[in-house]
Every structure is written in structure tokens, then in C-alpha cells.
Coordinates of C-alpha atoms in Angstrom, one line a residue:
Chain A
M109 CA -29.2 46.8 52.2
A110 CA -27.2 44.8 54.6
H111 CA -25.9 41.3 54.0
S112 CA -28.5 38.9 55.0
S113 CA -26.2 37.0 57.2
Q114 CA -28.1 34.0 58.4
P115 CA -25.1 31.8 58.8
S116 CA -25.9 29.0 56.4
S117 CA -26.4 25.8 58.4
F118 CA -25.1 23.5 55.7
R119 CA -21.7 21.9 55.7
N120 CA -21.1 21.4 51.9
P121 CA -19.0 24.4 50.7
A122 CA -20.7 24.6 47.3
V123 CA -24.2 24.6 48.9
R124 CA -23.0 27.3 51.4
W125 CA -21.7 29.5 48.5
I126 CA -25.0 29.3 46.7
D127 CA -27.1 29.6 49.8
R128 CA -25.4 32.8 51.0
R129 CA -26.2 34.4 47.6
L130 CA -29.6 32.9 47.1
P131 CA -31.0 31.1 50.1
L132 CA -32.6 28.3 48.0
F133 CA -31.5 25.5 50.3
T134 CA -32.3 27.4 53.5
M135 CA -35.7 28.1 52.0
M136 CA -36.3 24.4 51.0
N137 CA -35.2 23.2 54.3
K138 CA -37.5 25.6 56.1
E139 CA -40.6 25.1 53.9
Y140 CA -40.3 21.4 53.1
G141 CA -37.8 20.1 55.8
E142 CA -38.6 21.4 59.2
F143 CA -41.9 23.0 58.5
P144 CA -44.1 22.2 61.5
T145 CA -47.1 20.2 60.1
P146 CA -50.0 18.9 62.1
R147 CA -49.3 15.3 63.2
N148 CA -52.7 14.0 62.5
F149 CA -53.0 14.3 58.7
N150 CA -54.8 11.6 57.0
Y151 CA -54.2 10.6 53.3
L152 CA -56.7 13.2 52.0
W153 CA -53.9 15.6 52.7
S154 CA -51.6 14.0 50.2
F155 CA -53.7 15.1 47.3
G156 CA -52.4 18.6 47.1
G157 CA -48.9 17.2 46.5
I158 CA -50.3 14.6 44.1
A159 CA -52.0 17.4 42.1
M160 CA -48.7 19.2 41.9
L161 CA -47.0 16.2 40.6
M162 CA -49.7 15.8 37.9
L163 CA -49.2 19.3 36.8
V164 CA -45.5 18.7 36.2
L165 CA -46.3 15.5 34.4
M166 CA -48.9 17.3 32.2
I167 CA -46.4 20.0 31.3
L168 CA -43.6 17.4 30.5
T169 CA -45.7 15.2 28.4
G170 CA -47.3 18.2 26.8
V171 CA -44.1 19.8 25.7
F172 CA -42.9 16.6 24.2
L173 CA -46.2 16.1 22.4
A174 CA -45.9 19.7 21.1
M175 CA -42.7 18.6 19.3
N176 CA -44.9 16.5 17.0
Y177 CA -48.3 18.1 16.9
T178 CA -49.5 20.5 14.2
A179 CA -52.2 22.9 15.0
H180 CA -54.0 23.2 11.6
T181 CA -57.4 21.8 10.8
E182 CA -55.8 19.9 7.8
H183 CA -53.1 18.2 10.0
A184 CA -54.1 18.1 13.6
F185 CA -55.9 14.9 13.6
G186 CA -53.2 13.3 11.4
S187 CA -50.3 14.6 13.5
V188 CA -52.0 13.0 16.7
E189 CA -52.3 9.6 14.9
R190 CA -48.6 10.0 13.7
I191 CA -47.6 10.5 17.4
M192 CA -49.6 7.4 18.3
R193 CA -48.1 5.2 15.5
D194 CA -44.7 6.6 14.3
V195 CA -43.1 8.7 17.1
N196 CA -41.0 6.5 19.4
G197 CA -43.0 6.3 22.7
G198 CA -45.6 8.7 21.2
W199 CA -48.4 6.4 22.3
L200 CA -47.2 6.6 25.8
L201 CA -46.8 10.4 25.8
R202 CA -50.3 10.7 24.4
Y203 CA -52.0 8.3 26.8
L204 CA -50.1 9.8 29.7
H205 CA -51.4 13.3 28.8
M206 CA -54.9 12.2 28.1
N207 CA -55.3 10.2 31.2
G208 CA -53.2 12.6 33.2
A209 CA -55.8 15.2 32.6
S210 CA -58.4 13.0 34.1
F211 CA -56.3 11.9 37.0
F212 CA -55.3 15.6 37.7
F213 CA -59.0 16.4 38.1
I214 CA -59.5 13.3 40.3
A215 CA -56.7 14.6 42.6
V216 CA -58.1 18.1 42.5
Y217 CA -61.6 17.1 43.2
I218 CA -60.6 15.0 46.2
H219 CA -58.4 17.9 47.4
M220 CA -61.4 20.2 47.1
F221 CA -63.8 18.0 48.9
R222 CA -61.2 17.5 51.7
G223 CA -61.3 21.3 51.9
L224 CA -65.1 21.5 52.1
Y225 CA -65.3 18.7 54.8
Y226 CA -62.7 19.9 57.2
G227 CA -63.4 23.6 56.7
S228 CA -60.0 24.5 55.2
Y229 CA -61.6 27.5 53.5
K230 CA -62.4 29.3 56.8
A231 CA -60.4 32.1 58.3
P232 CA -57.5 32.6 58.1
R233 CA -57.3 30.5 54.9
E234 CA -59.9 32.4 52.7
L235 CA -57.4 33.6 50.2
L236 CA -55.7 30.2 50.1
W237 CA -59.1 28.7 49.1
Q238 CA -59.8 31.5 46.6
L239 CA -56.5 30.9 45.0
G240 CA -57.4 27.3 44.7
V241 CA -60.7 28.2 42.9
V242 CA -58.7 30.4 40.4
I243 CA -56.4 27.3 39.8
F244 CA -59.6 25.2 39.3
L245 CA -60.9 27.7 36.7
L246 CA -57.6 27.8 34.8
M247 CA -57.5 24.1 34.8
M248 CA -61.0 23.9 33.3
A249 CA -60.0 26.4 30.6
T250 CA -56.8 24.5 29.9
A251 CA -58.5 21.2 29.7
F252 CA -61.3 22.5 27.4
M253 CA -58.9 23.9 24.9
G254 CA -56.6 20.9 25.1
Y255 CA -59.6 18.7 24.2
V256 CA -60.2 20.6 21.1
L257 CA -56.6 20.1 19.8
P258 CA -56.9 16.6 18.4
W259 CA -59.7 17.9 16.2
G260 CA -62.0 14.8 16.5
Q261 CA -65.8 14.9 16.4
M262 CA -66.1 15.7 20.0
S263 CA -63.3 18.3 19.9
Y264 CA -65.0 20.2 17.2
W265 CA -68.6 20.0 18.5
G266 CA -67.7 20.5 22.1
A267 CA -66.0 23.7 21.1
Q268 CA -68.9 24.7 19.0
V269 CA -71.3 24.1 21.9
I270 CA -69.3 25.9 24.6
T271 CA -68.3 28.9 22.4
G272 CA -71.9 29.0 21.3
L273 CA -72.9 29.9 24.9
F274 CA -71.3 33.2 24.7
S275 CA -73.7 34.3 22.1
A276 CA -76.4 34.1 24.9
I277 CA -75.0 37.2 26.6
P278 CA -77.4 40.0 25.8
W279 CA -76.3 42.6 23.3
I280 CA -72.6 41.9 23.2
G281 CA -72.8 38.1 23.0
D282 CA -72.4 37.7 19.3
S283 CA -69.5 39.9 19.0
I284 CA -67.8 38.2 21.9
Q285 CA -68.4 34.9 20.3
T286 CA -66.9 36.0 17.0
W287 CA -63.9 37.5 18.8
L288 CA -63.4 34.3 20.7
L289 CA -63.6 32.2 17.5
G290 CA -61.7 34.5 15.2
G291 CA -64.4 33.9 12.7
P292 CA -68.1 33.0 12.2
T293 CA -67.7 29.4 13.4
V294 CA -65.1 27.2 15.1
D295 CA -62.4 26.7 12.4
N296 CA -58.6 27.1 11.9
P297 CA -58.1 30.5 13.7
T298 CA -59.9 29.0 16.8
L299 CA -57.8 25.9 16.7
N300 CA -54.6 27.9 16.5
R301 CA -55.3 30.2 19.3
F302 CA -56.6 27.4 21.5
Y303 CA -53.2 25.8 21.0
A304 CA -51.3 28.8 22.0
L305 CA -53.4 29.4 25.0
H306 CA -53.4 25.7 26.0
F307 CA -49.6 26.0 25.9
L308 CA -49.5 29.2 28.0
L309 CA -52.1 28.5 30.8
P310 CA -50.3 25.6 32.5
F311 CA -47.4 27.9 33.3
V312 CA -50.0 30.5 34.6
I313 CA -51.4 27.6 36.7
F314 CA -47.9 26.9 37.9
G315 CA -47.6 30.5 39.1
V316 CA -50.8 30.5 41.0
V317 CA -49.9 27.2 42.5
I318 CA -46.8 28.9 43.9
L319 CA -49.0 31.6 45.4
H320 CA -51.3 29.0 46.7
V321 CA -48.5 27.1 48.5
A322 CA -47.0 30.4 49.7
A323 CA -50.4 31.4 51.3
L324 CA -50.5 28.0 52.9
H325 CA -47.2 28.4 54.5
I326 CA -48.3 31.7 56.1
T327 CA -51.3 30.2 57.9
G328 CA -50.0 26.6 58.2
S329 CA -52.1 23.7 57.2
N330 CA -55.5 22.8 58.5
N331 CA -56.0 19.3 60.0
P332 CA -58.7 16.8 60.6
T333 CA -59.8 18.3 63.9
G334 CA -59.9 21.8 62.5
I335 CA -58.1 23.1 65.6
E336 CA -54.8 25.1 65.1
P337 CA -51.6 23.6 66.5
K338 CA -50.9 24.9 69.9
G339 CA -47.3 23.9 70.2
P340 CA -44.6 21.5 69.1
E341 CA -46.5 18.5 70.6
D342 CA -49.2 19.1 67.9
T343 CA -46.8 19.0 64.9
V344 CA -44.1 16.9 63.3
P345 CA -41.5 18.2 60.8
F346 CA -42.7 17.8 57.2
H347 CA -39.5 15.7 56.5
P348 CA -39.3 12.9 57.1
Y349 CA -42.9 12.2 58.1
Y350 CA -44.9 13.7 55.3
T351 CA -42.3 13.3 52.6
T352 CA -42.6 9.6 53.1
K353 CA -46.3 9.6 53.6
D354 CA -46.9 11.6 50.6
F355 CA -44.4 9.4 48.5
F356 CA -46.3 6.4 49.5
A357 CA -49.6 8.0 48.5
V358 CA -48.1 9.0 45.2
V359 CA -47.0 5.4 44.5
V360 CA -50.5 4.1 45.2
F361 CA -52.0 7.0 43.0
M362 CA -49.6 6.2 40.2
L363 CA -50.5 2.5 40.5
F364 CA -54.2 3.4 39.5
F365 CA -53.0 5.9 36.9
A366 CA -50.8 3.3 35.3
L367 CA -53.8 0.9 35.3
F368 CA -55.7 3.2 33.0
V369 CA -52.6 4.3 30.9
F370 CA -51.5 0.9 30.1
F371 CA -54.7 -1.3 30.2
A372 CA -57.7 1.0 29.6
P373 CA -56.4 4.1 28.0
N374 CA -59.6 5.1 26.2
F375 CA -62.0 4.1 29.0
M376 CA -62.6 7.7 30.2
G377 CA -62.6 9.1 26.7
H378 CA -65.3 9.2 23.9
P379 CA -64.9 6.9 20.9
D380 CA -66.3 9.6 18.7
N381 CA -63.2 11.6 19.1
Y382 CA -61.5 9.1 17.0
I383 CA -63.5 10.3 14.1
P384 CA -62.0 13.4 12.3
A385 CA -64.0 16.5 12.9
N386 CA -66.9 16.9 10.4
P387 CA -68.5 20.4 10.5
L388 CA -71.5 19.1 8.5
Q389 CA -72.3 16.2 10.9
T390 CA -73.3 16.6 14.6
P391 CA -72.8 13.5 16.7
A392 CA -75.9 12.0 18.2
H393 CA -74.9 13.0 21.8
I394 CA -72.3 15.7 22.4
V395 CA -70.7 15.2 25.9
P396 CA -67.7 16.8 27.4
E397 CA -65.1 14.9 29.4
W398 CA -66.3 13.4 32.6
Y399 CA -64.8 16.2 34.8
F400 CA -67.1 18.8 33.2
L401 CA -70.2 16.7 33.4
P402 CA -71.8 18.1 36.7
F403 CA -71.4 21.7 35.2
Y404 CA -72.8 20.5 31.8
A405 CA -75.8 19.0 33.6
M406 CA -76.6 22.4 35.3
L407 CA -76.2 24.2 32.0
R408 CA -78.8 22.0 30.4
A409 CA -81.0 22.0 33.3
I410 CA -82.1 25.5 32.7
D411 CA -84.4 24.9 29.8
F412 CA -87.0 27.6 30.6
D413 CA -87.0 31.4 30.2
F414 CA -87.0 33.5 33.3
L415 CA -88.3 37.1 32.9
F416 CA -86.0 38.6 30.4
I417 CA -83.4 35.9 30.7
T418 CA -83.4 33.3 28.0
A419 CA -83.0 29.6 28.9
K420 CA -79.6 29.7 27.0
F421 CA -78.4 32.6 29.0
G422 CA -79.9 31.2 32.2
G423 CA -78.0 28.1 31.8
F424 CA -74.8 30.0 31.1
I425 CA -75.2 32.1 34.2
V426 CA -76.1 29.0 36.5
M427 CA -73.1 27.1 35.2
F428 CA -70.6 30.0 36.0
A429 CA -72.4 30.9 39.1
S430 CA -71.9 27.4 40.6
I431 CA -68.2 28.0 40.5
I432 CA -68.1 31.7 41.2
L433 CA -70.0 31.1 44.5
L434 CA -67.1 29.0 45.7
F435 CA -65.1 32.3 46.0
F436 CA -67.6 33.4 48.6
L437 CA -67.6 30.1 50.5
P438 CA -65.6 31.3 53.6
W439 CA -68.4 33.8 54.3
L440 CA -71.3 31.7 53.3
D441 CA -70.5 29.2 55.9
T442 CA -71.3 30.7 59.3
S443 CA -70.3 27.9 61.5
K444 CA -67.7 28.7 64.1
V445 CA -66.6 25.0 64.0
R446 CA -64.1 24.2 61.2
S447 CA -64.1 20.4 60.8
T448 CA -67.3 18.4 59.9
R449 CA -65.9 15.8 62.2
Y450 CA -67.5 17.8 65.0
R451 CA -70.6 18.9 63.0
P452 CA -73.0 15.9 63.2
V453 CA -75.9 17.7 61.4
Y454 CA -73.8 19.1 58.7
R455 CA -72.2 15.8 57.9
W456 CA -75.5 14.5 56.4
F457 CA -75.8 17.5 54.2
F458 CA -72.1 17.2 53.1
L459 CA -72.9 13.6 52.1
L460 CA -76.0 14.8 50.3
L461 CA -73.8 17.4 48.4
L462 CA -71.3 14.6 47.4
A463 CA -74.2 12.5 46.2
D464 CA -75.7 15.5 44.4
V465 CA -72.6 16.1 42.5
I466 CA -72.4 12.6 41.5
V467 CA -76.0 12.6 40.3
L468 CA -75.3 15.8 38.4
G469 CA -72.3 14.2 36.8
Y470 CA -74.4 11.2 35.7
M471 CA -77.1 13.4 34.4
G472 CA -74.6 15.4 32.3
S473 CA -73.8 12.2 30.5
Q474 CA -77.4 11.3 29.6
P475 CA -79.6 12.8 26.9
A476 CA -81.5 15.8 28.2
E477 CA -85.0 14.3 27.8
G478 CA -87.9 13.3 30.0
I479 CA -87.3 12.6 33.7
N480 CA -83.5 13.3 33.3
V481 CA -84.3 17.0 33.0
V482 CA -86.3 17.0 36.1
I483 CA -83.7 15.1 38.1
A484 CA -81.0 17.5 36.8
Q485 CA -83.1 20.5 37.9
L486 CA -83.6 19.1 41.3
A487 CA -80.0 18.4 41.7
T488 CA -79.0 21.8 40.5
A489 CA -81.5 23.3 42.9
Y490 CA -80.0 21.3 45.8
Y491 CA -76.5 22.5 44.9
F492 CA -77.5 26.2 45.2
F493 CA -79.6 25.6 48.2
H494 CA -76.6 23.9 49.9
F495 CA -74.3 26.8 49.4
L496 CA -76.5 29.8 49.5
I497 CA -79.2 28.8 52.1
L498 CA -78.1 25.8 54.1
L499 CA -74.5 26.8 54.9
P500 CA -75.4 30.3 56.2
L501 CA -78.3 29.2 58.3
L502 CA -77.0 25.8 59.6
G503 CA -74.0 27.4 61.2
K504 CA -76.2 29.5 63.4
F505 CA -78.4 26.7 64.6
E506 CA -76.4 23.6 64.7
R507 CA -75.0 22.3 68.0
P508 CA -71.5 21.0 67.3
L509 CA -69.8 18.2 69.2
P510 CA -67.2 19.1 71.9
L511 CA -63.9 19.9 70.3
P512 CA -60.8 18.3 71.7
R513 CA -58.5 20.6 73.6
S514 CA -55.6 20.1 71.2
I515 CA -54.4 18.0 68.2
A516 CA -52.2 16.0 70.4
E517 CA -55.1 15.2 72.7
S518 CA -57.3 14.0 69.9
V519 CA -54.4 11.9 68.5
L520 CA -53.6 10.3 71.9
A521 CA -57.3 9.8 72.7
R522 CA -57.7 7.8 69.6
N523 CA -54.7 5.6 70.5
G524 CA -56.1 4.9 73.9
G525 CA -53.7 7.3 75.5
G526 CA -54.0 9.7 78.4
R527 CA -50.3 10.3 78.8
A528 CA -49.0 13.8 78.9
P529 CA -48.0 14.8 75.3
S530 CA -44.8 16.5 76.4
A531 CA -43.2 13.4 77.7
E532 CA -43.1 11.9 74.1
A533 CA -39.4 12.5 73.2
A534 CA -39.2 9.3 71.1
A535 CA -42.0 10.6 68.7
K536 CA -39.9 13.6 67.7
P537 CA -36.5 12.6 66.7
E538 CA -35.6 16.0 65.2
S539 CA -37.4 18.1 67.8
K540 CA -35.6 21.5 68.2
A541 CA -37.3 22.9 71.2
Chain B
M170 CA -29.4 11.2 67.3
A171 CA -29.0 8.7 64.6
D172 CA -28.8 5.0 65.6
T173 CA -25.6 3.3 64.8
T174 CA -27.0 -0.1 64.2
H175 CA -24.4 -2.5 62.7
N176 CA -26.6 -5.2 61.3
G177 CA -24.0 -8.1 61.1
S178 CA -26.2 -10.4 59.2
D179 CA -26.5 -8.5 56.0
G180 CA -22.8 -7.5 56.0
H181 CA -23.2 -4.5 53.7
D182 CA -21.8 -1.8 56.0
A183 CA -18.8 0.2 55.0
E184 CA -16.2 1.1 57.6
G185 CA -18.2 3.2 60.0
G186 CA -21.3 3.2 57.8
T187 CA -24.7 2.7 59.2
R188 CA -27.8 0.8 58.1
R189 CA -29.3 4.2 57.4
D190 CA -26.6 5.1 55.0
F191 CA -27.1 1.8 53.3
L192 CA -30.8 2.4 53.0
Y193 CA -30.3 6.0 51.6
L194 CA -27.8 4.5 49.0
A195 CA -30.0 1.7 48.0
A196 CA -33.1 3.9 47.8
G197 CA -31.3 6.5 45.8
A198 CA -29.9 3.8 43.4
V199 CA -33.4 2.4 42.8
G200 CA -34.7 5.9 42.4
A201 CA -32.1 6.7 39.9
V202 CA -33.0 3.6 37.8
G203 CA -36.6 4.5 38.1
L204 CA -35.9 8.0 36.9
G205 CA -34.0 6.5 33.9
F206 CA -37.0 4.4 33.0
V207 CA -39.3 7.4 33.2
A208 CA -36.9 9.7 31.2
W209 CA -36.3 7.2 28.5
P210 CA -39.6 7.4 26.5
F211 CA -39.3 11.3 26.6
I212 CA -35.8 11.3 25.2
D213 CA -36.5 8.6 22.7
S214 CA -39.4 10.4 21.3
M215 CA -37.1 12.9 20.0
N216 CA -35.3 10.3 17.9
P217 CA -36.4 10.0 14.3
A218 CA -40.0 8.6 14.1
A219 CA -41.0 5.5 12.2
D220 CA -42.2 7.4 9.2
T221 CA -39.0 9.4 9.0
L222 CA -36.9 6.4 9.2
A223 CA -39.0 4.4 6.8
L224 CA -36.5 3.6 4.1
S225 CA -38.2 5.4 1.3
S226 CA -37.2 3.8 -1.9
I227 CA -37.2 5.8 -5.1
D228 CA -37.0 4.4 -8.7
V229 CA -35.0 6.2 -11.3
D230 CA -34.8 5.4 -14.9
T231 CA -31.2 5.9 -16.0
G232 CA -32.0 5.2 -19.7
P233 CA -32.4 8.9 -20.8
I234 CA -29.0 9.8 -19.1
E235 CA -26.5 10.4 -21.9
E236 CA -22.8 9.9 -21.7
G237 CA -21.2 12.7 -19.8
Q238 CA -24.5 13.9 -18.3
G239 CA -25.5 13.8 -14.7
I240 CA -28.9 14.0 -13.0
T241 CA -29.6 14.7 -9.3
V242 CA -32.6 13.1 -7.5
M243 CA -33.8 13.6 -3.8
W244 CA -33.6 10.6 -1.5
Q245 CA -34.3 10.7 2.2
G246 CA -34.0 14.5 2.0
K247 CA -30.6 14.5 0.4
P248 CA -29.4 14.9 -3.2
V249 CA -28.1 11.8 -5.0
F250 CA -25.9 12.3 -8.1
L251 CA -26.3 9.9 -10.9
R252 CA -23.7 10.3 -13.7
R253 CA -23.2 8.3 -16.9
R254 CA -19.4 8.4 -17.0
T255 CA -17.4 8.7 -20.2
A256 CA -14.9 6.0 -21.0
M257 CA -12.0 8.5 -20.0
E258 CA -13.6 9.2 -16.6
I259 CA -14.0 5.5 -15.9
E260 CA -10.2 4.9 -17.0
E261 CA -9.2 7.8 -14.7
A262 CA -11.0 6.3 -11.9
R263 CA -9.5 2.8 -12.4
S264 CA -5.9 4.0 -12.8
V265 CA -5.5 5.6 -9.4
D266 CA -3.1 4.1 -7.0
L267 CA -5.0 3.3 -3.9
D268 CA -2.2 4.4 -1.6
E269 CA -2.8 8.0 -2.7
L270 CA -6.3 7.9 -1.4
R271 CA -7.2 9.3 1.9
D272 CA -10.2 7.0 2.0
P273 CA -8.8 4.1 -0.2
Q274 CA -11.6 2.3 -2.2
P275 CA -11.2 0.8 -5.7
D276 CA -13.6 2.2 -8.2
E277 CA -15.0 -1.3 -8.9
A278 CA -16.3 -1.4 -5.4
R279 CA -18.2 1.8 -5.8
V280 CA -20.2 1.1 -9.0
I281 CA -22.4 -1.8 -10.2
E282 CA -22.4 -0.8 -13.9
D283 CA -19.1 0.8 -14.8
D284 CA -20.5 3.8 -16.5
M285 CA -23.2 4.7 -13.9
L286 CA -21.9 6.6 -10.8
V287 CA -24.4 6.8 -7.9
V288 CA -23.3 8.8 -4.9
V289 CA -24.9 10.9 -2.3
G290 CA -24.1 14.5 -3.2
V291 CA -23.3 15.8 0.2
C292 CA -19.7 16.9 1.0
T293 CA -18.3 14.7 3.8
H294 CA -16.7 17.6 5.4
L295 CA -19.5 19.9 6.7
G296 CA -22.5 19.1 4.4
C297 CA -22.6 21.5 1.3
I298 CA -23.5 20.2 -2.1
P299 CA -20.4 19.8 -4.3
L300 CA -20.5 21.2 -7.8
G301 CA -19.9 19.3 -11.0
Q302 CA -23.2 17.8 -12.0
R303 CA -23.9 20.6 -14.5
Q304 CA -21.5 21.2 -17.5
T305 CA -21.1 24.8 -16.5
E306 CA -19.9 24.0 -13.0
P307 CA -16.3 23.6 -12.0
R308 CA -15.3 19.9 -11.5
G309 CA -12.1 20.5 -9.4
D310 CA -8.6 19.3 -10.1
Y311 CA -9.6 15.6 -10.5
G312 CA -12.3 16.0 -13.0
G313 CA -15.1 14.9 -10.5
Y314 CA -16.7 17.2 -8.0
F315 CA -15.6 20.3 -6.3
C316 CA -17.1 21.6 -3.1
P317 CA -17.0 25.4 -3.0
C318 CA -17.4 25.8 0.7
H319 CA -14.0 24.7 1.8
G320 CA -12.4 23.4 -1.3
S321 CA -12.7 19.6 -1.3
H322 CA -11.9 17.9 -4.5
Y323 CA -13.5 14.6 -5.5
D324 CA -12.4 12.4 -8.5
T325 CA -14.5 10.7 -11.2
S326 CA -15.4 7.9 -8.6
G327 CA -16.5 10.5 -6.1
R328 CA -13.4 9.8 -3.9
I329 CA -11.8 12.6 -1.8
R330 CA -8.5 13.7 -3.3
R331 CA -7.7 17.0 -1.7
G332 CA -9.2 19.3 0.8
P333 CA -10.7 18.9 4.2
A334 CA -13.3 16.3 3.7
P335 CA -12.3 13.0 5.4
T336 CA -14.2 10.4 3.3
N337 CA -15.4 9.6 -0.1
L338 CA -18.9 10.6 -1.3
P339 CA -21.1 7.9 0.1
V340 CA -22.5 5.2 -2.2
P341 CA -26.2 4.7 -1.2
P342 CA -27.7 1.3 -1.3
Y343 CA -29.2 0.6 -4.6
E344 CA -29.9 -2.2 -7.2
Y345 CA -30.8 -2.6 -10.9
T346 CA -34.5 -3.6 -11.1
D347 CA -34.1 -4.0 -14.9
E348 CA -31.7 -3.0 -17.8
T349 CA -31.9 0.8 -17.0
R350 CA -33.9 1.3 -13.9
I351 CA -32.4 1.5 -10.4
R352 CA -34.1 1.4 -7.0
I353 CA -32.2 3.6 -4.4
G354 CA -32.9 2.7 -0.8

């Protein structure tokens, strides 16, 4: 194999030495320095980077928490309280980790809804989207197992409920459940293996994130118009434009994060989890953390048998199906237009979906009685209608708004321009035509 | 091309430096301070926690200890030697010329009651537990303690006399709570 002799374009001799042998610096410069990025990103595009930052934060706080946590039913709860009270800065590590999980999901949900609105899942970005769904699934598994570790009442009973679902699978369900638990019920073997897996999965997530970003860099980013860049007038180099923009977004995000960590650290949690787990006493209302509520609502909405499928199994199927269908989204949506900005009819349905998910979330937090069940069922029905019926049909019948000719044109039109984009030398200080 | 704006009013430019250079430097410095603030809780969390540090006190009744007998108790994870010294051992400890000692300390400064020696039983060289508490164990050339790992000899006051250890066996903080009981720590 020949010397890969891209002459290294760096001046520092140490940098050149490394770069010739492992082109890290060239790669960083190419992927995060010069990378042509659409010039019209709004702040919704900052959340991918924010999510990456949250992943790193979760891993760092997690590793330091792991230095003091004991994964045994006798000691787990106490070890967490010791972290809170005796370990220097332990309270901060714990609250960062706990609220970090919530904010990680906030960032990822915004990131996903951005993808839905602007059609970022459409060709050629289908695999990018699917890798994202994989990351989402891994995050859910990691968060679920992490919540069990403090071994509070909600930890224990949440684990009991969700692992109990697996017994709904016909024929093999009970065996699977016993295998998952390591015993007849949630107990020490379950806690131990959840700890091991909770430690492992974030690194798997990290790996998939690398694939996700690699896939993104092959196709390039989508943008609010949904139109691909046609030339250098449509893009700016990632650095300094989006490094600075993302930095600002990170600061604002961290401000809200800090608000919760320092002034309302238990707001998003459930007080019952400060009660040590008691296998003989079920809490009045078992609820998962807020980011699982929409799915929890769908699970409980199926309270009727259908043919040979029990209500329990039906709920299980519906809950998983709601995420699995996301894998097929690129093909479910038949519209030739990417961005909802130019799809006036779809926009209403998108807002309806957003409202629907929020309603589902609220329903997930309420007892499954009376009118709540009906609302949850309607909301679940709309969710599946939206993805399985509306998206395939609407694309064929909707008349979209006229698309701009290029990104540059749409940007300049907004700013009351009309000048030819190619004349704007001042806007691109590092242009390398 | 980079602008070379010499902003005269702030007067921070180095020879041939630019405003941009100043901004990079200032931002970098603030960033480094910020990084320090972020890193500190993580690093500090590895320091001993409050419960580890909590000066655990133990009470020991020295009444049953007979003359010439030693007992060993655990305190903060380390062994503490208590020894009721014989008159000869006290005499030996007192008659040493301080100039001969590597770590000069008069015996009077190392005990409260003359006949009760209380020292931490960890060799000040590399941390082995010296021998000498039991009657069957060698006591070294100075009649006190002998560390088998590298041959440190301690005298009847627990002071280093020969061998690689740099300092005397430390005396832990303790006080008599009554005639015979002491509280260590």
C-alpha cells in the first residue's frame, strides 16, 4: 500500500508528524473545520451536537458515580445516599446524572421532531434516520436500567412492570421473563445485570453515534428548505459559523440544565423513589420517568383482547410497534417535498402529531381509569393513523408550495435581497473556490 | 485575509499582535478556568468521603494489660500498638541521647502515662506491620519493634534507631477518659 501522501497542510512539526501517520488533524479539519454546511440552519440544528455533549456528560458523571455505587439489593439505596451525603461533590454528580438523562431526552426529542418536520429522514438520509432510531432504542434501554439502580420503590416496581410485559409473549414469554430477571422475580441478579448492561450500553451508543455522524457526512446535512446545496453560495464552512452558533446554543441549553440541577433537582423525578424498594408493597401509582410516558400510555391503552391476542400482549406489541414503525418512515412518507415549510396541508397534521404525543405523555402520568382510557386510545389511534395512513396518502394528494430555486435564493429572499449570490465575497471569508 | 486592527484604546496588543489574537487568548483563558471549575467536582469526588474521614474514635480499656504485655487495636483501618512498658523499658527509652536519633523526640513527649506506649503500628518506611507485640516475636536490637520487611529497628519508645525507616512510629491523638480507659482519635 502506498504512502498516503496528502501533504499535511499544518505548520506545526509535531502536528505534521502525527498527521502523516494517522490523519486525525486533517480529518478533524475536513469534517468539522471546512465541511460545507448549509448556510440557513436554524437553532433546531444545534440539538444533535447538544445531544452528543449530553452523552459525554452522562458517561463522565456515570463513571464517577460508579466509583461509589454498590449494585446489591442490600446496599444499592444506601450507596446512593452515601454519594449524596458523604462523597465530595457526590450530590452534584448524582443530580447531573439524573437530570442529565432528562435533558438528554429533551435534546433528542427536539432533534427527532426537527427531523420529522424538515423531512431529514428522506432519501438519501434513510440510513442516517434509522441509525438514529437505533440510538433512541439504546437510550431507552439504558435509561430504563439506570433508573432501577437506586433501588427505590419506583425503581423496583417499574422494573417489575416492564419485565412483566415479556411474559405476555405467547408460549415462550415466561421463559424469556425468567431469563431476563435471572430468577422468578426482580431481585439481586436482575439488579446486578442491569448495572453491567447500563455501564456497557452508553459505549455502544457512542459507537452508533459515530456511525450516525459518518452517515451524515456522506450525504451532508439537510436544511430548512429541504433543498440540497447547489454550490458554494449555499454553504458556509462549519467552522467558525456553526462552531460558534452551536457553542451559543450549548450555553443556553446548559443554563436551563443548570436551573434544574441546582434549583429543582427533583422536579422531574418521582418522590416515591426516595423510599427504599419494598417487594411487598406496590406504590399507589407506578409511573415511569416523563420521557417514557407517551409509550406507557399506549401500552395501557390496549385494555381489550383482540382475537387470540391478549390485552397485555396487545399493549406490548403496540408500544414496540410505535417505535419500530419509525424505521420505515422514509418509505411511509410518499411526498416528494422534504420540508414541511412547503407542505401547508401536512403542517396541520404535524402540529396535531406533536399535540398528540403531548396528550399521550400526559395520559401516561394519569391513572388508567374512566375517560383517561378513552383519550389514550384515541391518541394512540391517531399516532398510528398519522404514520401508517396519513403519510402514505397525503404525499400523493397534497399540493406543495413552490420551492425556492436554491438555498441562497431563499436566504436572500428573506433578507429582502435580490442580489446575485455569487457577488457576496464578504460573506465567505475562508472561501476556497 | 485576517484584519489587522490595532485597537489603540485598549492597549493590549503585543508587538505585531492583533485584536483577534487577543480575543483567542482571552477566550482560551476563560475557557481553561471554566474547564477547571467543571473538572474539580469530579476530581474531588475521588478524595476521601466524609464518612471515611469521620474521625472514628475508639475506646480502649488498658486496665487488663499487664506489665510487659502489648495489645493491638484497629483504628481508622490501621493497627495501633498499646504496650504496658516495664520499668527497664522506660529507663532505656529515657536514657537515649537525642543526638543519636534520626528523628529526635524525647520519650516524655511520646507518652501520657509513662508505662503506656500508644503508637501506630505501621512502619514509616513502606508500611509493613513491625513485629514485637507478641512475646514470641523478635524485637530488634533496641528491644522495641523490628520490621521484617526491610530491617527497621525501633526502640522501646517506638523511635527509629536503625534501618531505612525515616521517622518514628507515629503517636495517634489520644486521651485518658478515666484511670485506665483511653480514647484514640
